[in-house]
Coordinates of C-alpha atoms and ligand atoms in Angstrom, one line a residue:
X100 CA -13.5 -43.3 152.0
X101 CA -9.9 -44.4 152.6
X102 CA -6.7 -42.3 152.0
X103 CA -3.6 -41.1 153.7
X104 CA -4.1 -37.4 153.9
X105 CA -1.2 -34.9 154.2
X106 CA -1.7 -31.6 156.0
X107 CA -1.4 -28.2 154.3
X108 CA 2.2 -27.0 154.2
X109 CA 2.7 -24.8 157.3
X110 CA 3.9 -21.2 157.2
X111 CA 4.2 -18.5 159.8
X112 CA 1.3 -16.0 159.9
X113 CA 2.6 -12.6 158.6
X114 CA 2.6 -9.9 161.3
X115 CA 0.4 -7.1 160.3
X116 CA 1.8 -3.6 160.8
X117 CA -1.3 -1.5 161.9
X118 CA 0.2 1.6 160.2
X119 CA -2.0 4.7 160.1
X120 CA -4.6 4.4 157.3
X121 CA -4.5 0.6 157.2
X122 CA -7.7 -1.5 157.1
X123 CA -6.5 -3.6 160.0
X124 CA -5.9 -0.6 162.2
X125 CA -9.4 0.8 161.5
X126 CA -11.0 -2.6 162.3
X127 CA -9.0 -3.0 165.5
X128 CA -9.8 0.5 166.7
X129 CA -13.5 -0.2 166.3
X130 CA -13.3 -3.5 168.1
X131 CA -11.3 -1.9 171.0
X132 CA -14.0 0.7 171.4
X133 CA -16.7 -1.9 171.4
X134 CA -15.0 -4.2 173.9
X135 CA -14.1 -1.3 176.2
X136 CA -17.8 -0.2 176.4
X137 CA -19.2 -3.5 177.6
X138 CA -18.9 -5.9 180.5
X139 CA -18.7 -9.5 179.3
X140 CA -20.3 -12.1 181.5
X141 CA -17.7 -14.9 181.4
X142 CA -19.1 -18.4 182.2
X143 CA -17.4 -21.7 182.9
X144 CA -17.6 -23.9 179.8
X145 CA -18.2 -27.5 180.7
X146 CA -19.4 -30.2 178.3
X147 CA -20.2 -27.5 175.8
X148 CA -22.5 -25.8 178.3
X149 CA -22.0 -22.3 179.6
X150 CA -22.3 -22.4 183.4
X151 CA -22.8 -19.4 185.6
X152 CA -22.4 -20.0 189.3
X153 CA -23.1 -16.4 190.3
X154 CA -19.9 -16.3 192.3
X155 CA -17.9 -13.8 190.2
X156 CA -14.7 -11.8 190.0
X157 CA -14.0 -8.7 188.0
X158 CA -11.8 -8.6 185.0
X159 CA -10.3 -5.1 184.6
X160 CA -7.9 -3.2 182.3
X161 CA -4.5 -3.0 184.0
X162 CA -3.9 0.4 182.5
X163 CA -7.2 1.7 183.8
X164 CA -7.9 -0.6 186.8
X165 CA -11.2 1.1 187.6
X166 CA -12.6 0.0 184.3
X167 CA -14.3 -3.4 184.4
X168 CA -14.5 -5.3 181.1
X169 CA -15.6 -8.7 182.3
X170 CA -17.1 -10.7 185.1
X171 CA -16.0 -14.2 185.4
X172 CA -17.8 -17.0 187.2
X173 CA -15.9 -19.1 189.7
X174 CA -16.1 -22.9 189.8
X175 CA -16.8 -24.7 193.0
X176 CA -16.1 -28.4 193.7
X177 CA -19.2 -29.5 191.9
X178 CA -18.2 -27.7 188.7
X179 CA -14.7 -29.1 188.9
X180 CA -16.2 -32.6 189.2
X181 CA -18.5 -31.9 186.3
X182 CA -15.6 -30.9 184.2
X183 CA -13.8 -34.1 184.9
X184 CA -16.9 -36.1 184.1
X185 CA -17.4 -34.1 180.8
X186 CA -13.8 -34.8 179.8
X187 CA -14.4 -38.5 180.5
X188 CA -17.7 -38.6 178.6
X189 CA -16.1 -37.0 175.5
X190 CA -12.9 -39.2 175.6
X191 CA -13.9 -42.2 173.6
X192 CA -15.4 -40.5 170.6
X193 CA -12.7 -37.8 170.4
X194 CA -9.7 -40.1 170.9
X195 CA -10.9 -42.6 168.3
X196 CA -12.0 -40.0 165.8
X197 CA -9.9 -40.0 162.6
X198 CA -6.9 -37.9 163.1
X199 CA -7.6 -35.7 160.1
X200 CA -10.9 -34.7 161.6
X201 CA -9.3 -33.7 164.9
X202 CA -6.6 -31.8 163.1
X203 CA -9.1 -30.1 160.8
X204 CA -10.7 -28.4 163.9
X205 CA -7.5 -26.8 164.8
X206 CA -6.6 -25.8 161.2
X207 CA -9.9 -24.1 161.2
X208 CA -9.1 -22.3 164.4
X209 CA -5.9 -21.0 162.7
X210 CA -7.7 -19.8 159.6
X211 CA -10.6 -18.2 161.5
X212 CA -8.1 -16.4 163.6
X213 CA -6.0 -15.3 160.7
X214 CA -9.2 -13.8 159.3
X215 CA -12.4 -12.7 160.9
X216 CA -11.5 -13.4 164.6
X217 CA -8.3 -11.5 164.5
X218 CA -9.5 -8.1 165.8
X219 CA -11.6 -9.7 168.5
X220 CA -8.7 -11.7 170.1
X221 CA -6.2 -8.9 169.7
X222 CA -8.5 -6.3 171.2
X223 CA -9.3 -8.6 174.2
X224 CA -5.6 -9.2 174.7
X225 CA -4.8 -5.5 174.5
X226 CA -7.5 -4.4 176.9
X227 CA -7.4 -7.3 179.4
X228 CA -3.6 -7.9 179.5
X229 CA -2.4 -4.4 178.7
X230 CA -0.4 -5.2 175.5
X231 CA 0.3 -2.7 172.8
X232 CA -1.0 -3.6 169.3
X233 CA 2.2 -5.2 168.1
X234 CA 2.7 -7.3 171.2
X235 CA -0.9 -8.5 170.9
X236 CA -0.6 -9.2 167.2
X237 CA 2.5 -11.5 167.6
X238 CA 0.7 -13.3 170.5
X239 CA -3.0 -13.6 170.2
X240 CA -3.1 -13.6 166.4
X241 CA 0.2 -14.9 164.8
X242 CA 1.4 -17.3 167.5
X243 CA -1.9 -19.1 168.0
X244 CA -2.2 -19.5 164.2
X245 CA 1.3 -20.8 164.0
X246 CA 0.8 -23.2 166.9
X247 CA -2.0 -25.0 165.1
X248 CA -0.7 -24.8 161.5
X249 CA 2.6 -26.2 162.6
X250 CA 1.0 -28.5 165.1
X251 CA -1.0 -30.1 162.4
X252 CA 2.1 -30.7 160.3
X253 CA 4.1 -32.1 163.3
X254 CA 1.1 -34.4 164.2
X255 CA 1.2 -35.8 160.7
X256 CA 4.9 -36.4 160.9
X257 CA 4.5 -38.0 164.3
X258 CA 1.7 -40.4 163.2
X259 CA 3.9 -41.2 160.2
X260 CA 6.8 -42.5 162.4
X261 CA 6.3 -46.3 161.9
X262 CA 8.5 -49.2 162.8
X263 CA 10.2 -51.6 160.4
X264 CA 8.5 -54.9 159.6
X265 CA 10.3 -58.2 159.2
X266 CA 9.4 -60.8 156.6
X267 CA 5.8 -62.1 157.1
X268 CA 5.1 -59.6 159.8
X269 CA 3.5 -56.2 159.8
X270 CA 4.5 -53.9 162.7
X271 CA 2.6 -50.7 163.4
X272 CA 2.7 -47.9 165.9
X273 CA -0.5 -46.4 167.1
X274 CA -0.3 -43.1 168.9
X275 CA -3.1 -43.3 171.5
X276 CA -4.4 -40.4 173.5
X277 CA -3.5 -40.6 177.2
X278 CA -5.9 -42.7 179.3
X279 CA -7.6 -39.9 181.3
X280 CA -7.8 -36.2 181.2
X281 CA -5.0 -33.6 180.8
X282 CA -5.0 -30.6 183.2
X283 CA -3.9 -27.4 181.3
X284 CA -3.0 -24.4 183.5
X285 CA -2.0 -21.3 181.7
X286 CA -0.3 -18.0 182.7
X287 CA -1.6 -14.4 182.1
X288 CA 1.1 -13.2 179.8
X289 CA 0.4 -14.9 176.5
X290 CA -3.0 -15.6 175.0
X291 CA -1.2 -18.0 172.7
X292 CA -0.1 -20.1 175.7
X293 CA -3.7 -20.1 176.8
X294 CA -4.7 -21.6 173.4
X295 CA -1.7 -24.0 173.1
X296 CA -1.9 -25.6 176.6
X297 CA -5.3 -27.2 176.1
X298 CA -5.3 -27.1 172.3
X299 CA -2.3 -29.2 171.6
X300 CA -3.2 -32.2 173.8
X301 CA -6.7 -32.0 172.4
X302 CA -5.3 -32.1 168.9
X303 CA -3.6 -35.4 169.8
X304 CA -6.9 -36.9 170.9
X305 CA -6.9 -36.0 174.6
X306 CA -9.7 -34.4 176.5
X307 CA -8.8 -31.5 178.8
X308 CA -9.7 -29.5 181.8
X309 CA -8.3 -26.0 181.3
X310 CA -7.8 -23.4 184.0
X311 CA -6.8 -20.0 182.5
X312 CA -5.1 -17.3 184.6
X313 CA -7.6 -15.0 186.3
X314 CA -6.1 -11.9 184.7
X315 CA -6.4 -13.3 181.2
X316 CA -10.0 -14.4 181.4
X317 CA -11.4 -12.1 178.6
X318 CA -9.1 -13.2 175.8
X319 CA -9.0 -16.8 177.1
X320 CA -12.8 -17.0 177.0
X321 CA -12.8 -15.9 173.4
X322 CA -10.2 -18.6 172.7
X323 CA -12.7 -21.1 174.1
X324 CA -15.4 -19.6 171.9
X325 CA -13.1 -19.9 168.9
X326 CA -12.5 -23.6 169.6
X327 CA -16.3 -24.1 169.6
X328 CA -16.8 -22.0 166.4
X329 CA -14.2 -24.3 164.7
X330 CA -16.3 -27.3 165.6
X331 CA -14.6 -28.7 168.7
X332 CA -17.1 -31.2 170.2
X333 CA -18.5 -30.6 173.7
X334 CA -16.4 -31.8 176.6
X335 CA -13.1 -32.0 174.7
X336 CA -11.9 -28.9 176.4
X337 CA -13.6 -27.7 179.5
X338 CA -12.8 -24.3 180.9
X339 CA -12.9 -23.6 184.6
X340 CA -11.9 -20.5 186.6
X341 CA -11.7 -19.5 190.2
X342 CA -9.6 -20.5 193.2
X343 CA -6.5 -22.0 191.6
X344 CA -5.4 -23.9 194.7
X345 CA -8.8 -25.5 195.4
X346 CA -9.4 -26.4 191.7
X347 CA -5.9 -27.8 191.4
X348 CA -6.2 -29.8 194.6
X349 CA -9.4 -31.4 193.4
X350 CA -8.1 -32.2 189.9
X351 CA -4.8 -33.6 191.0
X352 CA -6.5 -36.1 193.3
X353 CA -8.6 -37.7 190.5
X354 CA -7.6 -41.3 189.5
X355 CA -8.2 -40.2 185.8
X356 CA -5.6 -37.4 186.0
X357 CA -3.2 -38.4 183.1
X358 CA -1.2 -35.3 182.3
X359 CA -0.3 -31.7 183.3
X360 CA 0.4 -29.0 180.7
X361 CA 1.5 -26.1 182.8
X362 CA 3.2 -22.7 182.1
X363 CA 3.7 -20.3 184.9
X364 CA 6.1 -19.6 187.8
X365 CA 8.6 -22.1 189.1
X366 CA 7.3 -22.3 192.7
X367 CA 3.8 -23.1 191.5
X368 CA 5.0 -25.8 189.2
X369 CA 7.1 -27.3 192.0
X370 CA 4.0 -27.4 194.2
X371 CA 2.1 -29.3 191.5
X372 CA 4.9 -31.8 191.1
X373 CA 5.0 -32.4 194.8
X374 CA 1.2 -32.9 195.0
X375 CA 1.4 -35.3 192.0
X376 CA 4.2 -37.2 193.8
X377 CA 2.1 -37.5 197.0
X378 CA -0.9 -38.7 195.0
X379 CA 0.9 -41.3 193.0
X380 CA -1.0 -44.2 194.4
X381 CA -4.2 -42.7 193.2
X382 CA -3.6 -42.5 189.5
X383 CA -4.5 -45.1 186.9
X384 CA -1.4 -44.2 184.9
X385 CA 1.9 -42.4 185.4
X386 CA 1.0 -38.8 184.5
X387 CA 2.9 -36.8 181.9
X388 CA 4.2 -33.7 183.6
X389 CA 5.1 -30.8 181.3
X390 CA 5.9 -27.4 182.8
X391 CA 7.5 -24.3 181.3
X392 CA 8.4 -21.9 184.1
X393 CA 10.5 -18.8 185.1
X394 CA 13.6 -17.2 183.7
X395 CA 16.4 -14.8 184.5
X396 CA 17.4 -14.2 180.9
X397 CA 20.8 -12.7 180.1
X398 CA 22.6 -10.6 177.5
X399 CA 26.3 -11.2 177.7
X400 CA 28.3 -8.6 175.7
X401 CA 31.8 -9.1 174.5
X402 CA 34.1 -6.1 173.9
X403 CA 34.0 -6.9 170.1
X404 CA 30.2 -6.5 169.9
X405 CA 28.3 -3.7 168.1
X406 CA 27.1 -1.2 170.8
X407 CA 24.1 -0.1 168.7
X408 CA 22.8 -3.7 168.4
X409 CA 23.3 -4.2 172.1
X410 CA 21.3 -1.1 173.0
X411 CA 18.4 -2.1 170.8
X412 CA 18.4 -5.7 172.2
X413 CA 18.2 -4.3 175.7
X414 CA 15.4 -1.8 174.9
X415 CA 13.3 -4.4 173.1
X416 CA 14.3 -7.5 175.0
X417 CA 13.8 -6.0 178.5
X418 CA 10.9 -3.6 178.1
X419 CA 8.5 -4.9 175.4
X420 CA 5.4 -6.0 177.2
X421 CA 6.8 -4.4 180.3
X422 CA 9.3 -7.2 180.7
X423 CA 6.5 -9.6 181.4
X424 CA 7.8 -12.3 179.1
X425 CA 9.5 -15.4 180.5
X426 CA 12.1 -14.7 177.9
X427 CA 12.6 -11.0 178.8
X428 CA 16.2 -9.9 179.2
X429 CA 16.7 -8.9 182.8
X430 CA 20.4 -9.0 183.4
X431 CA 23.2 -7.7 181.1
X432 CA 26.9 -8.0 181.3
X433 CA 28.7 -5.1 179.6
X434 CA 32.4 -4.5 179.2
X435 CA 33.7 -1.3 180.8
X436 CA 35.1 0.0 177.5
X437 CA 31.7 -0.2 175.8
X438 CA 29.8 1.0 178.8
X439 CA 31.4 4.5 178.5
X440 CA 29.7 5.0 175.1
X441 CA 26.6 2.9 175.7
X442 CA 25.3 4.3 179.0
X443 CA 24.3 7.8 177.8
X444 CA 22.2 6.7 174.8
X445 CA 20.7 3.7 176.6
X446 CA 19.6 5.8 179.5
X447 CA 18.3 8.6 177.2
X448 CA 16.3 6.2 175.0
X449 CA 14.9 4.3 178.0
X450 CA 13.7 7.6 179.5
X451 CA 12.0 8.5 176.3
X452 CA 10.0 5.3 176.0
X453 CA 6.3 6.2 175.8
X454 CA 4.0 4.7 178.3
X455 CA 0.2 4.6 178.8
X456 CA -3.1 3.2 177.6
X457 CA -3.1 0.5 174.9
X458 CA -5.7 2.4 172.9
X459 CA -3.2 5.2 172.3
X460 CA -1.0 3.4 169.7
X461 CA 1.9 5.8 170.3
X462 CA 2.7 4.0 173.5
X463 CA 5.6 1.6 173.5
X464 CA 4.9 0.3 177.0
X465 CA 1.7 -0.1 179.0
X466 CA 0.8 -1.2 182.5
X467 CA 1.9 -4.3 184.5
X468 CA -0.7 -6.9 185.0
X469 CA -2.1 -6.4 188.5
X470 CA -1.6 -5.0 191.9
X471 CA 0.4 -7.9 193.1
X472 CA 2.9 -7.6 190.3
X473 CA 3.1 -3.9 190.8
X474 CA 3.9 -4.2 194.5
X475 CA 6.5 -6.9 193.8
X476 CA 8.3 -4.9 191.1
X477 CA 8.2 -1.7 193.3
X478 CA 9.8 -3.6 196.1
X479 CA 12.8 -4.5 194.0
X480 CA 13.1 -0.9 192.8
X481 CA 12.9 0.4 196.4
X482 CA 15.6 -2.1 197.5
X483 CA 17.8 -0.9 194.7
X484 CA 17.2 2.8 195.7
X485 CA 18.2 2.0 199.3
X486 CA 21.1 -0.4 198.6
X487 CA 24.8 0.5 198.5
X488 CA 25.3 -2.3 196.0
X489 CA 23.0 -0.8 193.3
X490 CA 22.1 2.4 191.6
X491 CA 19.1 3.3 189.6
X492 CA 20.3 4.9 186.3
X493 CA 16.9 5.6 184.8
X494 CA 13.2 5.0 185.6
X495 CA 12.0 3.6 189.0
X496 CA 8.8 5.7 189.1
X497 CA 5.7 3.7 190.0
X498 CA 2.2 5.1 189.8
X499 CA -0.9 3.0 190.5
X500 CA -3.4 5.9 190.7
X501 CA -5.1 5.0 187.3
X502 CA -3.3 1.9 186.1
X503 CA -0.4 -0.2 187.4
X504 CA 2.3 1.7 185.7
X505 CA 6.0 1.2 186.3
X506 CA 8.5 3.2 184.2
X507 CA 11.1 1.2 182.4
X508 CA 14.0 1.0 184.8
X509 CA 17.7 0.3 184.5
X510 CA 19.6 -0.6 187.7
X511 CA 23.4 -0.8 187.7
X512 CA 24.6 -3.5 190.1
X513 CA 27.9 -3.1 191.8
X514 CA 28.1 -6.7 192.6
X515 CA 27.3 -9.5 190.1
X516 CA 25.2 -11.3 192.8
X517 CA 23.0 -8.3 193.7
X518 CA 19.5 -9.5 194.1
X519 CA 18.1 -8.0 190.9
X520 CA 20.8 -9.9 189.0
X521 CA 19.5 -13.2 190.4
X522 CA 15.7 -13.1 190.9
X523 CA 13.0 -13.2 188.3
X524 CA 11.2 -9.8 188.8
X525 CA 8.8 -10.1 185.8
X526 CA 8.6 -6.4 185.1
X527 CA 10.3 -3.6 183.2
X528 CA 13.5 -3.8 185.2
X529 CA 16.9 -4.4 183.6
X530 CA 20.0 -4.8 185.8
X531 CA 23.4 -4.1 184.2
X532 CA 26.7 -5.4 185.6
X533 CA 29.8 -3.7 184.1
X534 CA 32.8 -6.0 184.0
X535 CA 36.5 -5.3 183.2
X536 CA 37.2 -6.1 179.6
X537 CA 39.9 -8.7 180.4
X538 CA 37.4 -10.7 182.6
X539 CA 35.3 -12.3 179.8
X540 CA 35.9 -15.8 180.9
X541 CA 34.9 -15.0 184.5
X542 CA 31.8 -13.2 183.1
X543 CA 30.7 -16.3 181.3
X544 CA 31.0 -18.2 184.6
X545 CA 28.8 -15.6 186.2
X546 CA 26.2 -15.8 183.4
X547 CA 26.1 -19.6 183.9
X548 CA 25.9 -19.7 187.7
X549 CA 24.2 -16.6 188.9
X550 CA 20.6 -17.8 188.7
X551 CA 18.8 -21.2 189.0
X552 CA 17.1 -20.6 185.6
X553 CA 18.1 -21.6 182.1
X554 CA 15.5 -20.3 179.7
X555 CA 16.8 -17.7 177.2
X556 CA 20.1 -15.8 176.8
X557 CA 22.0 -13.9 174.2
X558 CA 25.6 -13.3 173.4
X559 CA 26.8 -10.3 171.5
X560 CA 30.2 -10.5 169.8
X561 CA 31.8 -9.9 166.4
X562 CA 34.8 -12.2 166.9
X563 CA 33.8 -15.7 165.7
X564 CA 36.1 -17.5 168.1
X565 CA 34.4 -15.7 171.0
X566 CA 31.0 -16.7 169.7
X567 CA 32.0 -20.4 169.3
X568 CA 33.5 -20.4 172.8
X569 CA 30.4 -18.8 174.4
X570 CA 28.0 -21.2 172.6
X571 CA 30.0 -24.1 174.1
X572 CA 30.7 -22.6 177.6
X573 CA 27.0 -21.7 178.1
X574 CA 25.7 -25.0 176.7
X575 CA 23.3 -25.6 179.7
X576 CA 22.6 -21.9 180.5
X577 CA 19.7 -21.4 178.1
X578 CA 17.2 -23.6 176.2
X579 CA 16.8 -20.8 173.7
X580 CA 20.2 -19.2 172.8
X581 CA 20.6 -16.1 170.6
X582 CA 23.7 -14.8 168.9
X583 CA 23.6 -11.1 168.2
X584 CA 19.9 -10.9 168.8
X585 CA 17.5 -10.1 171.7
X586 CA 16.5 -13.2 173.7
X587 CA 12.7 -12.7 173.2
X588 CA 10.3 -13.3 170.3
X589 CA 10.7 -17.0 169.6
X590 CA 8.7 -18.1 166.5
X591 CA 6.8 -21.4 166.3
X592 CA 8.5 -23.7 163.7
X593 CA 11.7 -21.6 163.8
X594 CA 12.9 -21.5 167.5
X595 CA 11.1 -24.2 169.5
X596 CA 10.7 -22.7 172.9
X597 CA 11.6 -23.9 176.4
X598 CA 14.4 -24.1 179.0
X599 CA 15.8 -26.5 181.6
X600 CA 17.1 -26.2 185.2
X601 CA 14.5 -24.2 187.1
X602 CA 12.9 -23.0 183.8
X603 CA 11.0 -26.2 183.2
X604 CA 10.9 -29.6 181.5
X605 CA 12.0 -28.2 178.2
X606 CA 9.4 -30.0 176.1
X607 CA 9.6 -27.2 173.5
X608 CA 6.2 -25.7 172.9
X609 CA 5.2 -25.6 169.3
X610 CA 7.4 -28.6 168.2
X611 CA 7.0 -32.3 167.7
X612 CA 8.8 -32.8 171.0
X613 CA 5.8 -31.4 172.8
X614 CA 3.3 -33.4 170.8
X615 CA 5.1 -36.6 171.8
X616 CA 4.2 -36.0 175.5
X617 CA 0.5 -36.2 174.7
X618 CA 0.4 -39.6 173.1
X619 CA 1.0 -43.0 174.5
X620 CA 2.3 -45.3 171.7
X621 CA 1.0 -48.8 171.2
X622 CA 3.1 -51.3 169.2
X623 CA 1.1 -53.7 167.2
X624 CA 2.7 -56.8 165.7
X625 CA 0.7 -58.9 163.3
X626 CA 2.1 -62.3 162.1
X627 CA 0.7 -63.3 158.7
X628 CA 1.7 -66.9 159.1
X629 CA 1.7 -67.9 162.7
X630 CA 4.1 -70.7 163.9
X631 CA 2.3 -73.9 164.6
X632 CA 5.2 -75.9 166.3
X633 CA 6.8 -74.6 169.5
X634 CA 10.1 -76.5 168.8
X635 CA 13.2 -74.6 167.5
X636 CA 15.7 -76.4 165.2
X637 CA 18.4 -76.2 167.8
X638 CA 16.4 -78.7 169.9
X639 CA 17.0 -81.4 167.2
X640 CA 19.7 -84.1 167.8
X641 CA 22.8 -83.7 165.7
Ligands
NAD146 P1 1.7 -18.0 188.0 O1 2.6 -19.1 188.3 O2 1.3 -17.0 189.0 O3 0.3 -18.6 187.4 C1 0.2 -19.6 186.4 C2 -1.0 -20.3 186.5 O4 -1.0 -21.1 187.7 C3 -2.3 -19.5 186.6 O5 -3.3 -20.1 185.9 C4 -2.6 -19.4 188.0 O6 -3.9 -19.2 188.3 C5 -2.1 -20.8 188.5 N1 -1.7 -20.8 189.9 C6 -1.0 -19.8 190.6 N2 -0.8 -20.2 191.8 C7 -1.3 -21.4 192.0 C8 -1.3 -22.3 193.0 N3 -0.7 -22.1 194.2 N4 -1.9 -23.5 192.8 C9 -2.5 -23.8 191.6 N5 -2.4 -23.0 190.6 C10 -1.9 -21.8 190.7 O7 2.3 -17.3 186.7 P2 1.8 -16.0 185.9 O8 2.1 -14.8 186.8 O9 0.5 -16.2 185.3 O10 2.9 -16.0 184.8 C11 4.2 -15.6 184.9 C12 5.2 -16.7 185.1 O11 5.1 -17.6 184.1 C13 6.6 -16.2 185.1 O12 7.3 -16.9 186.1 C14 7.1 -16.6 183.7 O13 8.5 -16.7 183.6 C15 6.3 -17.9 183.5 N6 6.2 -18.1 182.1 C16 7.0 -19.1 181.5 C17 6.9 -19.4 180.2 C18 7.8 -20.4 179.6 O14 7.6 -20.8 178.4 N7 8.9 -20.9 180.3 C19 6.0 -18.7 179.4 C20 5.2 -17.7 180.0 C21 5.3 -17.5 181.3

């Protein structure tokens, strides 16, 4: 019955290629067709029960917005309260369950997803969030698998961190779950974040109320089903959808609110923090607040860099998944000498990027997520068209007749503080600022000070002294810093992810640093031979 188990050695799930003729391609195509031809009724999941309120909203394909693929039920105040009660009811059994049993649930999630569940989650992510097959594969398959394989390993390491014991004494650390529920609020852009935000606190013994983004409901519902399939007990994770403001207001006013695991935009996170501050007197415990937020991610190019590598980093870093990654490159600083040879090929290749429906695998880019995003991105493009401080070099066409399509766009800013160099646009828009070659030092200052964010950034250079200097000079400019590589595509276990300044609390998703936020340590000291006399020797007369 007793033993000290070790978890399986973690490894990153290999990314499948989906080349023509491959088995994985055939399976995925069949699943895409099946999912596109039905409308999934998406309930709330509370205490293991599927709850249908009848108050629904449509889940559509962003690349064919007239095509409904799901109908999701909205939670009202009663359902939110039920979710809190379900989390409380599950708390004791789950938080005191042996850690290897909790971990086993999530290792099983990983293996089911690496195998039979893979096409289902990938297809739902492709159709519901408009991701091409590769973008879905690295997200809804590989990253989720990695989160839980590595999470299990880090949990074991964390639990193994034990204090020293003096003679006659045994000191132990016990890593308790938080006393209350964790509220997990996830964004639309990564199914893997949807799985990680509720999953990781749950792995550490917490119970959770999870609110997915409304535009990711289909894939996120399948994540919930996958948790259940892997044996997660009822009430450990409770999924509610609907009016984000109302749900949040109700949850953040509960005395048992013990932690927030948020990923999304900076303004929304700020509003949560404010509400939590205002409600401080209500809570039983100081809540843990973890939020990963926006970015204005840079590519800073030194004259010594390789132009071909810079071009590829811009094309992939700025336009994959339509620029809707918090890590997406959206401002680049290029030396004038290089711009002369880079501009032509960059514009030409951007213009040639294929765009359309995810079911046509020849498309490199697809649609942006919804009408609101489309309107916001179009506004920045129109401003650039009308401004004397900017010029659109390629792209700029927006067409929402069938889907929310925005052509990959490159703006050249004539001023380094032009608005699209500063704001997070969250779309396929890259702004380039061309600097005089002898102004590298001033350019590094611009990179560091132009936006309030500090999420990801890349420096391209061949000269080693330049690389060393940039790494030091930009020490606070990015939580994920890349040398001669695009600033996107962080891999769990390899580049723990997160940024500081207005980009979040930098608790590094997919690392032990994140796991630490979901436990509350108890130090236990046991004395084997208890003292029986209160007097110390110094009290004796000489
Ligand atoms: P969002 O802020 O609009 O939504 C995130 C979540 O918050 C959703 O579940 C949404 O329903 C909820 N929400 C929105 N407004 C709310 C409100 N007023 N009150 C309560 N809840 C509210 O973000 P999004 O559009 O889903 O995602 C894009 C943003 O997320 C970008 O800013 C991006 O940079 C950021 N992001 C950051 C990371 C990271 O790791 N730093 C990763 C992915 C996305």
